Coordinates of N, CA and C in Angstrom, one line a residue:
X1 N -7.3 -3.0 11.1 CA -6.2 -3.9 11.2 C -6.4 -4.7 12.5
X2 N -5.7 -6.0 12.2 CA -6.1 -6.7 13.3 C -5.3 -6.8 14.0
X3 N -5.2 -6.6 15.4 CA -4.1 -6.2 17.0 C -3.6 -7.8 16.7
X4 N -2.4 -8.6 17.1 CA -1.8 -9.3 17.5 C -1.8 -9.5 18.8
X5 N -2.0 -10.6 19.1 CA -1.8 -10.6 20.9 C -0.7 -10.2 21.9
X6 N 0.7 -10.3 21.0 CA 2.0 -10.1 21.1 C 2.4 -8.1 20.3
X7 N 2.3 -7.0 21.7 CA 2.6 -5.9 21.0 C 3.8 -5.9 20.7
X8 N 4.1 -5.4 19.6 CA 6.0 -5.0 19.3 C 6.7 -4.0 20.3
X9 N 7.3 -4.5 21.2 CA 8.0 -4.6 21.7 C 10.0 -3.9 21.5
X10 N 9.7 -3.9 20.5 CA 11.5 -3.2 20.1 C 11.4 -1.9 21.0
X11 N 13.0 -2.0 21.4 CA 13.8 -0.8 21.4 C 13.5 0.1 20.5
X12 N 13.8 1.5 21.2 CA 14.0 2.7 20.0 C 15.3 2.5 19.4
X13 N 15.2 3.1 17.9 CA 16.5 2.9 17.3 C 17.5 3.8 17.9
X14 N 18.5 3.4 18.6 CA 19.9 4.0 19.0 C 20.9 4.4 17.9
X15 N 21.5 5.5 17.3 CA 22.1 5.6 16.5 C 23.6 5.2 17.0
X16 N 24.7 4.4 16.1 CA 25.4 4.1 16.3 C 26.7 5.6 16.9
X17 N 27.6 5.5 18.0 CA 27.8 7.2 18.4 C 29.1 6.9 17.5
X18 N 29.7 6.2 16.9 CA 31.0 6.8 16.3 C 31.5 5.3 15.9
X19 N 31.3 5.4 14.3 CA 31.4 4.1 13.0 C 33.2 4.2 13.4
X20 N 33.7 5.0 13.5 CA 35.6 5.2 13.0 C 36.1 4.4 14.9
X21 N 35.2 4.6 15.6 CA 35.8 3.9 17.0 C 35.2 2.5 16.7
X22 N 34.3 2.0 16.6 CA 34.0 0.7 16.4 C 34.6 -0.2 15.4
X23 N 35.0 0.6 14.1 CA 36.3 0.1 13.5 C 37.2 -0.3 13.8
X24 N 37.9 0.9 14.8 CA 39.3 1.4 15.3 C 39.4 -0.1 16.3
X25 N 38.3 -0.7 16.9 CA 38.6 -1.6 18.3 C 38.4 -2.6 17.0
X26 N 37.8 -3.1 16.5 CA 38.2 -4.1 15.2 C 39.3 -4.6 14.9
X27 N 39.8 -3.1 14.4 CA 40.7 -3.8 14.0 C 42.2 -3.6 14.1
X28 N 42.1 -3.1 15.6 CA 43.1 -3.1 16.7 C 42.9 -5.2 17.4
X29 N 42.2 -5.3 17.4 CA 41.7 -6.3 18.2 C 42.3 -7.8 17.2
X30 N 41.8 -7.2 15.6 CA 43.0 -8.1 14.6 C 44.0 -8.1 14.5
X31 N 44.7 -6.3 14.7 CA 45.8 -6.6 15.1 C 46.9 -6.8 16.1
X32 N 46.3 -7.2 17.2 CA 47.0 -7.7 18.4 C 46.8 -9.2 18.3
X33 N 45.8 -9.8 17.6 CA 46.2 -11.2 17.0 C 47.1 -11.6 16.3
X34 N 47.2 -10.9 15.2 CA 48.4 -10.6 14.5 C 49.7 -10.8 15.1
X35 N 49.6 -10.0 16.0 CA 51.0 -9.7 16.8 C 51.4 -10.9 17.5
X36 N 50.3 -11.5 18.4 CA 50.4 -12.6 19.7 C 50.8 -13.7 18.5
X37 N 50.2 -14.2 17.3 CA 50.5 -15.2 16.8 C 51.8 -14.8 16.2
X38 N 52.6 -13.9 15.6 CA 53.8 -13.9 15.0 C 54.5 -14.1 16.3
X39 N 54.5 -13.7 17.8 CA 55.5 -13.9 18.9 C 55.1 -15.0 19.2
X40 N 53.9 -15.8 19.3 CA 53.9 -17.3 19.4 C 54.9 -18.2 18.4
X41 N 54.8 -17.6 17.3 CA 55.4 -18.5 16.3 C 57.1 -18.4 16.6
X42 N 57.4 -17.3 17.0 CA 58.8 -17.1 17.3 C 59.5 -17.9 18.1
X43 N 58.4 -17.8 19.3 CA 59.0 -18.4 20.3 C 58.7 -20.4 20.2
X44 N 58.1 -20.1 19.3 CA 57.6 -22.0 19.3 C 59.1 -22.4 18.2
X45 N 59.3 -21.5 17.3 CA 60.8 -21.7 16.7 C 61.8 -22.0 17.1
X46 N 62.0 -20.6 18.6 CA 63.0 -21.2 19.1 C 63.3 -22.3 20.0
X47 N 61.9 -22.3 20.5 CA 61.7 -23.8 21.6 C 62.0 -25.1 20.6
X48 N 61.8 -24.8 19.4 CA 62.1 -26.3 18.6 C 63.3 -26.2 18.3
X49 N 64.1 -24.9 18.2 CA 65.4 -25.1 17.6 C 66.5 -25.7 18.3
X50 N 66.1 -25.0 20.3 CA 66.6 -25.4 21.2 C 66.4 -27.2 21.3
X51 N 65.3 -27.6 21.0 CA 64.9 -29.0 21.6 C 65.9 -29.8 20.4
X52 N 65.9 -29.3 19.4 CA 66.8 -30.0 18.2 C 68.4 -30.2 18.6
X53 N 68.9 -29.2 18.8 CA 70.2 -29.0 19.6 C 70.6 -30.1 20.0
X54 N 69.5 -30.1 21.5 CA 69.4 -30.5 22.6 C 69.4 -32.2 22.0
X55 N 68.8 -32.4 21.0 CA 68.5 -34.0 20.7 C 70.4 -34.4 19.6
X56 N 70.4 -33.5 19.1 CA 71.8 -34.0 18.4 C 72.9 -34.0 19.0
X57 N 73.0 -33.4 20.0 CA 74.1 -33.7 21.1 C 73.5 -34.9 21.7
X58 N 72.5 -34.9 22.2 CA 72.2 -36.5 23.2 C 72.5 -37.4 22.0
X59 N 72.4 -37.7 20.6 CA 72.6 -38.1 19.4 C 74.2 -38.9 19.1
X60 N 74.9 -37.4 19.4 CA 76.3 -37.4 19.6 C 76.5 -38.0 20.6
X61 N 76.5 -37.9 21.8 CA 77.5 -38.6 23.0 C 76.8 -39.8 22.9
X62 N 75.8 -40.5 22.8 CA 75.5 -42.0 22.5 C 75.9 -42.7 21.5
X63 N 76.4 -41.5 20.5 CA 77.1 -42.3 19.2 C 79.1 -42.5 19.8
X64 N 79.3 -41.4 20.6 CA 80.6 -41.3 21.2 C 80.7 -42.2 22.2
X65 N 79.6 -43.0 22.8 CA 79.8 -44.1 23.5 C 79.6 -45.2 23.2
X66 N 79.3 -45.1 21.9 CA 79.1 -46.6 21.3 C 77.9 -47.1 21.6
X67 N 77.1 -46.5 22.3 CA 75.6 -47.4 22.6 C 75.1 -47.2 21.2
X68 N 75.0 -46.7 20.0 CA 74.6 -46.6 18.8 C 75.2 -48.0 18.3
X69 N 75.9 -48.9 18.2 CA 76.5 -50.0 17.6 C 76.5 -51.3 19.0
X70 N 75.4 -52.2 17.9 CA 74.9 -53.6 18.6 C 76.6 -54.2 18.6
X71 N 76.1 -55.0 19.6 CA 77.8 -56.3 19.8 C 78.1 -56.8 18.4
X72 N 78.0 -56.9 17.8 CA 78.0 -57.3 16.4 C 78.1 -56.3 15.4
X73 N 78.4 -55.2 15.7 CA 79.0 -53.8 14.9 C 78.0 -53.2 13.8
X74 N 77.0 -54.0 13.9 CA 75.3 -53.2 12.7 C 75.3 -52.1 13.7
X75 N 74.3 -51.4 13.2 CA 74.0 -49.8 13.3 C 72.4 -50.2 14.3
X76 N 72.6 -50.0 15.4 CA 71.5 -50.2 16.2 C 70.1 -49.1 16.0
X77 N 69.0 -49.3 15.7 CA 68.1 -48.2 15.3 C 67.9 -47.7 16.4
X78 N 67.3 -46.6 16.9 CA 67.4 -45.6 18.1 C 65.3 -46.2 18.1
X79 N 64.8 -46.4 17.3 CA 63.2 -46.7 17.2 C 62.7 -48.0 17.1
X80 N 62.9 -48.8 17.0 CA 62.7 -50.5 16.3 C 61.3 -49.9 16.6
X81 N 61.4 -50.3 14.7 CA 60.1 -50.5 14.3 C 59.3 -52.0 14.2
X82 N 60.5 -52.8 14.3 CA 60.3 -54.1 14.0 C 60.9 -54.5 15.3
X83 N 60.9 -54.4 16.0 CA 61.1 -55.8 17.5 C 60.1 -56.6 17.8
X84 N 58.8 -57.0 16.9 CA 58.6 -58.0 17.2 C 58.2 -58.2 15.7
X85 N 58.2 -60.0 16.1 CA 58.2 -60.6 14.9 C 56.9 -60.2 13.6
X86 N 57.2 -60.2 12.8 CA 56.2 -60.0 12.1 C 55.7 -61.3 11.2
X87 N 54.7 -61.7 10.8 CA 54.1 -63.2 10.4 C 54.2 -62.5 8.8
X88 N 54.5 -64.2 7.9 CA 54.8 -63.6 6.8 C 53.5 -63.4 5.9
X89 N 52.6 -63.8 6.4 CA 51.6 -63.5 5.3 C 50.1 -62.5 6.1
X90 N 51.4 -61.4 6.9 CA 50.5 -60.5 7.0 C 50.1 -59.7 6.1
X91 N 48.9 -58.9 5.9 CA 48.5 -58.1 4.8 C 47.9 -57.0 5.6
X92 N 48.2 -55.9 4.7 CA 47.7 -54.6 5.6 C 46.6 -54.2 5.3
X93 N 46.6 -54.3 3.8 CA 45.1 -54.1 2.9 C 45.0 -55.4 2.3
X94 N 43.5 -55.6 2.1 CA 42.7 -56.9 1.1 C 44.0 -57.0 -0.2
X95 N 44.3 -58.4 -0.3 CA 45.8 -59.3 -1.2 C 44.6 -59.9 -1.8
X96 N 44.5 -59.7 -3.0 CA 44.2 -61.3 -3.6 C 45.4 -62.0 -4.1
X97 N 45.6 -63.0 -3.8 CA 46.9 -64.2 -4.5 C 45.8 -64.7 -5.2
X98 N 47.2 -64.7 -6.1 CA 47.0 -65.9 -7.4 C 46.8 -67.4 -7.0
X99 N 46.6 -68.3 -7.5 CA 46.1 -69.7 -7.1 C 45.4 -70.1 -6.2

């Protein structure tokens, strides 16, 4: 047989010392993810539920001061989507017109 220049080199085989502990950190280790993501989720619930509150009262006292209603009594949008002019023959996607 012919020697390789490169001898094999491995490790002796190490027997694994205990299959039920290397499970056990597994899947301990999935379940403390488990865990952190359900108290993440909790707490991101309440942080949004609080922030929601928080926005329909600011909601309310702007509607109770009238800043919700332009001089002219329309319903003022809290976002204008439109404050600036829009040109009439914009197209968002390729129009073909007729003629």
């Amino acid at each position: 047989m012919a020697e390789t220049p490169f001898p094999n080199k491995l490790p002796p085989y190490t027997p694994m010392s205990s299959l039920g502990h290397e499970l056990g950190v597994m899947f301990g280790f999935m379940a403390a993810c488990f865990v952190i993501m359900a108290v993440y989720t909790f707490i991101w619930r309440a942080a949004q539920r609080r922030n929601a509150e928080k926005d329909l009262a600011r909601r309310k006292n702007l509607q109770a001061k009238g800043v919700m209603r332009h001089r002219d009594g329309n319903r003022v949008h809290e976002k204008m989507v439109d404050r600036h002019a829009i040109p009439a023959n914009r197209a968002e996607l390729p129009v073909h017109q007729a003629g």
